[in-house]
């Protein structure tokens, strides 16, 4: 087990370098000069642009820029933004906490609501409540999150007046619930469906019949025997979902005016702030890597037949 | 029937689920009603994060300008009609349009107590213009004698002082220009000409995060990407003294989010209502709705180096112009947010005139005739370049449709994903046909719209229009001894432009913003910014 974890951690290094390189190259390949773009329609003289670029090291060949970036990264320096001249680390540190909170809220909601809805439906497949769940999740899957976001905002903020349309500058936990639910709705639907199918299928498995025949109490049959096996696909999905929740919240963050990572990446892309994009993506890559490691380790817990030497 | 029944059930379930899940969010959200953390007497507006640190000569986008203008006051400003209002200056005079004498009002101070003197201006301008300080707006000082010494085209500056700036005494200084510029005093109204206190030079970088100015407000705090707060300064002596206690500039990720906060009372003013809310904002805001034109114009500018428009006969461009149904497009596609153009300059600037020509009127028959007379559009097809992130797609499509229907010339949109890409194509002479041009007045004189865009050496002339006759006419206007003569000369230029068609004027801009019930006296200045000093709270 220890060796397995160590090996996995070592594998992260090439993945990490490869992904930052890719993002770096992609940013470089995009047309549009960030320094020039600062001036908008107005003119700036070329010497001035060249000077600013030289100061930032943007005039060097791409491989040199990448090596510089990696070198600085190992010293904990993510570079500076071109426009605001603020350190990227600071910019990211401003945006991350709120996104993490939002992601945790959304994740907890996905897990709790998704799995329980899935179990409720799966235990009685083809019943009315099962069909109801399938219908509801279909609506959630097919509804784009900006539609759902505006709907929720419209109902709860403007019609009922029980919530504020946007979160405030330093949001309380209560304010985050509405956006978290909107953000979670899609994965909630997938989790519910996955759980439902898995539960319905495993109900007919041999070990279930054995457990019932042994006379075990129903709670134990479902809670341990059924759940353990049914959760494997769900856990896989949830693992990758954390990364998606952290990075893919652009729309939700926009609707509720949350100054998180989603907005940050979006703005940075539009302004060609390469260092910011690479910085955020690097962090997201780490989140993904750690999550998938955790998922793999969880497999062993859920199903002892899966062992890592 | 079965299907219908279960569909109903599903819809019902969805509503119940939404209601059930969102209740928890409401409880804690509703206890603090209104204006989240806004101090009493302050007004809030949706101004986002400035692109750069707050330095007067390094800011030319609107977010930063709003903050700069609240913290700094330059020599003079303009009223909503575009007339000069002296602020920090007692007088700005010239006899020959070449040497200008500025007298400052006595007793003005920076927020840290330092006196505003002639030297504060001279030092600041020298610093701004210096190429080593890499200020975006450095070229604004290029009229001043000695600019080439501090800002050479190549290499290091020869001096750190412009020879044209001389202090006479503490409150008087003279500005000598390289050539006559009859409208130079109008340029002085641009925020870039603000003075700087001595502490600036110790650490410009730190200053940019925490500026000290001489304006109606003092800097309070800047929570990056969220909020900038400034406080009214009781010692301010200018005519635009703050009528409120302070301003919060709040950052919103979308105009829709800002709008919903105005409706719910968490934000006082919004600068621009988004397309989603435009159809209903007047009903929502009532008296608070703002719908006012300002000095800005949108054009279709041909790239005169492109295959399509190289050596084009201006008649063809006139024809294309007449094939655009401006009335209908502004009314329908643009929701009445633009006003059809009747000349190359917007009505708010000095010297605007109604051109004696029907080139800007919709007339399909004549359009066809003119295009034919001019030899037609090469390959009977052209493109309009625009940036897809700026909401231009709709009207570009409509303009194309209008031209296609009227003349049979094929027209396609050439979308660039975002503004940086669009600009790069313009800078590198890669525009294939027209590009979407836009210009907001820097100072309210027609020169700003004609010389900066259509002089063959003008830096913002991205269509590379070049015409000796026009250049000569402009030179005549620049040599004039008075502003009136200069404006009149440029009116002649404008009349001539109809025959040359360096661009097709489309429409003037209007601001469609609004304010909530907590504030009053919200006015719009000539370049479309909301005037914050006059806003009062209820």
Short mmCIF file of C-alpha atoms in Angstrom, two decimals, chain A residues 31-33 36-43 45 47-48 51-52 55 83-86 109 131-132 135-136 139 148 150 156 158 162 164-166 168-169 174 177 181 253-255 257 259 263-264 267 270 272, chain B residues 2 9-10 14 18-19 21-22 25-26 28 30 51-53 60 134-137 139 151 153 190 224-226 251-254 257 260-261 263-264 266 276 418-421 423-424 426-427 436 438 459-460:
data_model
loop_
_atom_site.label_atom_id
_atom_site.label_comp_id
_atom_site.label_asym_id
_atom_site.label_seq_id
_atom_site.Cartn_x
_atom_site.Cartn_y
_atom_site.Cartn_z
CA UNK A 31 -3.39 35.22 -31.01
CA UNK A 32 -3.59 38.59 -29.29
CA UNK A 33 -0.88 40.38 -27.38
CA UNK A 36 -0.89 45.66 -26.52
CA UNK A 37 -4.46 44.80 -25.54
CA UNK A 38 -4.16 46.88 -22.38
CA UNK A 39 -4.32 50.01 -24.49
CA UNK A 40 -7.58 49.09 -26.24
CA UNK A 41 -8.30 51.07 -29.39
CA UNK A 42 -5.77 53.66 -28.40
CA UNK A 43 -2.32 53.59 -29.80
CA UNK A 45 4.29 53.07 -29.24
CA UNK A 47 9.17 50.63 -28.14
CA UNK A 48 7.12 50.95 -25.00
CA UNK A 51 10.16 47.40 -23.06
CA UNK A 52 7.29 46.12 -20.95
CA UNK A 55 10.68 43.50 -18.26
CA UNK A 83 -2.08 44.42 -16.22
CA UNK A 84 -2.55 44.77 -12.49
CA UNK A 85 1.10 43.97 -11.72
CA UNK A 86 -0.05 41.96 -8.72
CA UNK A 109 -25.05 18.43 -1.32
CA UNK A 131 -39.88 7.24 -12.38
CA UNK A 132 -40.22 10.55 -10.57
CA UNK A 135 -37.79 12.50 -14.63
CA UNK A 136 -36.41 15.02 -12.19
CA UNK A 139 -34.79 17.84 -16.21
CA UNK A 148 -31.44 27.06 -13.59
CA UNK A 150 -31.60 32.61 -13.27
CA UNK A 156 -36.17 33.12 -4.39
CA UNK A 158 -37.33 38.57 -6.64
CA UNK A 162 -36.14 35.31 0.92
CA UNK A 164 -30.37 38.14 -2.00
CA UNK A 165 -29.85 37.81 -5.76
CA UNK A 166 -26.07 38.05 -5.43
CA UNK A 168 -22.07 39.82 -0.81
CA UNK A 169 -18.36 40.64 -0.70
CA UNK A 174 -26.09 30.83 4.15
CA UNK A 177 -26.32 27.59 -0.38
CA UNK A 181 -27.25 23.95 -5.22
CA UNK A 253 -20.03 32.21 -10.26
CA UNK A 254 -21.04 34.71 -12.89
CA UNK A 255 -24.75 34.57 -12.12
CA UNK A 257 -21.36 37.35 -8.68
CA UNK A 259 -15.36 36.23 -7.19
CA UNK A 263 -14.28 33.98 -13.01
CA UNK A 264 -10.57 34.38 -12.53
CA UNK A 267 -11.01 36.93 -17.19
CA UNK A 270 -9.82 37.02 -22.16
CA UNK A 272 -4.27 36.67 -22.17
CA UNK B 2 -50.60 8.90 -19.67
CA UNK B 9 -45.87 15.15 -12.20
CA UNK B 10 -42.27 15.61 -13.18
CA UNK B 14 -38.99 19.77 -10.03
CA UNK B 18 -36.21 23.45 -5.98
CA UNK B 19 -38.36 24.98 -3.28
CA UNK B 21 -33.64 22.69 -1.39
CA UNK B 22 -33.34 26.46 -1.55
CA UNK B 25 -30.41 29.71 1.72
CA UNK B 26 -33.11 32.24 2.28
CA UNK B 28 -29.73 33.60 6.68
CA UNK B 30 -32.71 37.91 4.49
CA UNK B 51 -6.93 47.06 -15.41
CA UNK B 52 -3.78 48.60 -13.96
CA UNK B 53 -2.52 50.28 -10.79
CA UNK B 60 -7.34 54.76 -20.28
CA UNK B 134 6.17 53.32 -19.62
CA UNK B 135 2.98 55.25 -19.12
CA UNK B 136 0.22 54.30 -21.51
CA UNK B 137 -0.90 57.87 -22.10
CA UNK B 139 1.77 60.39 -26.09
CA UNK B 151 10.35 60.11 -25.13
CA UNK B 153 11.35 56.85 -30.67
CA UNK B 190 -8.15 64.60 -19.92
CA UNK B 224 -8.90 43.64 -5.12
CA UNK B 225 -11.51 42.41 -7.60
CA UNK B 226 -14.26 43.27 -5.17
CA UNK B 251 -16.97 44.83 -9.07
CA UNK B 252 -19.56 42.63 -10.77
CA UNK B 253 -18.78 39.69 -12.96
CA UNK B 254 -21.73 40.33 -15.28
CA UNK B 257 -25.64 40.46 -11.72
CA UNK B 260 -30.24 42.41 -10.18
CA UNK B 261 -28.45 44.12 -7.29
CA UNK B 263 -33.31 46.05 -8.41
CA UNK B 264 -32.92 44.52 -4.97
CA UNK B 266 -27.87 46.39 -2.91
CA UNK B 276 -31.20 40.69 -21.21
CA UNK B 418 -12.05 38.47 -28.34
CA UNK B 419 -10.79 42.03 -28.26
CA UNK B 420 -7.04 41.27 -28.06
CA UNK B 421 -7.27 39.14 -31.22
CA UNK B 423 -6.76 44.49 -32.08
CA UNK B 424 -3.86 42.35 -33.18
CA UNK B 426 -5.85 45.63 -36.92
CA UNK B 427 -2.33 46.47 -35.76
CA UNK B 436 -15.78 47.64 -36.47
CA UNK B 438 -15.54 52.81 -32.25
CA UNK B 459 -1.92 56.48 -34.56
CA UNK B 460 -5.47 55.20 -34.33
#
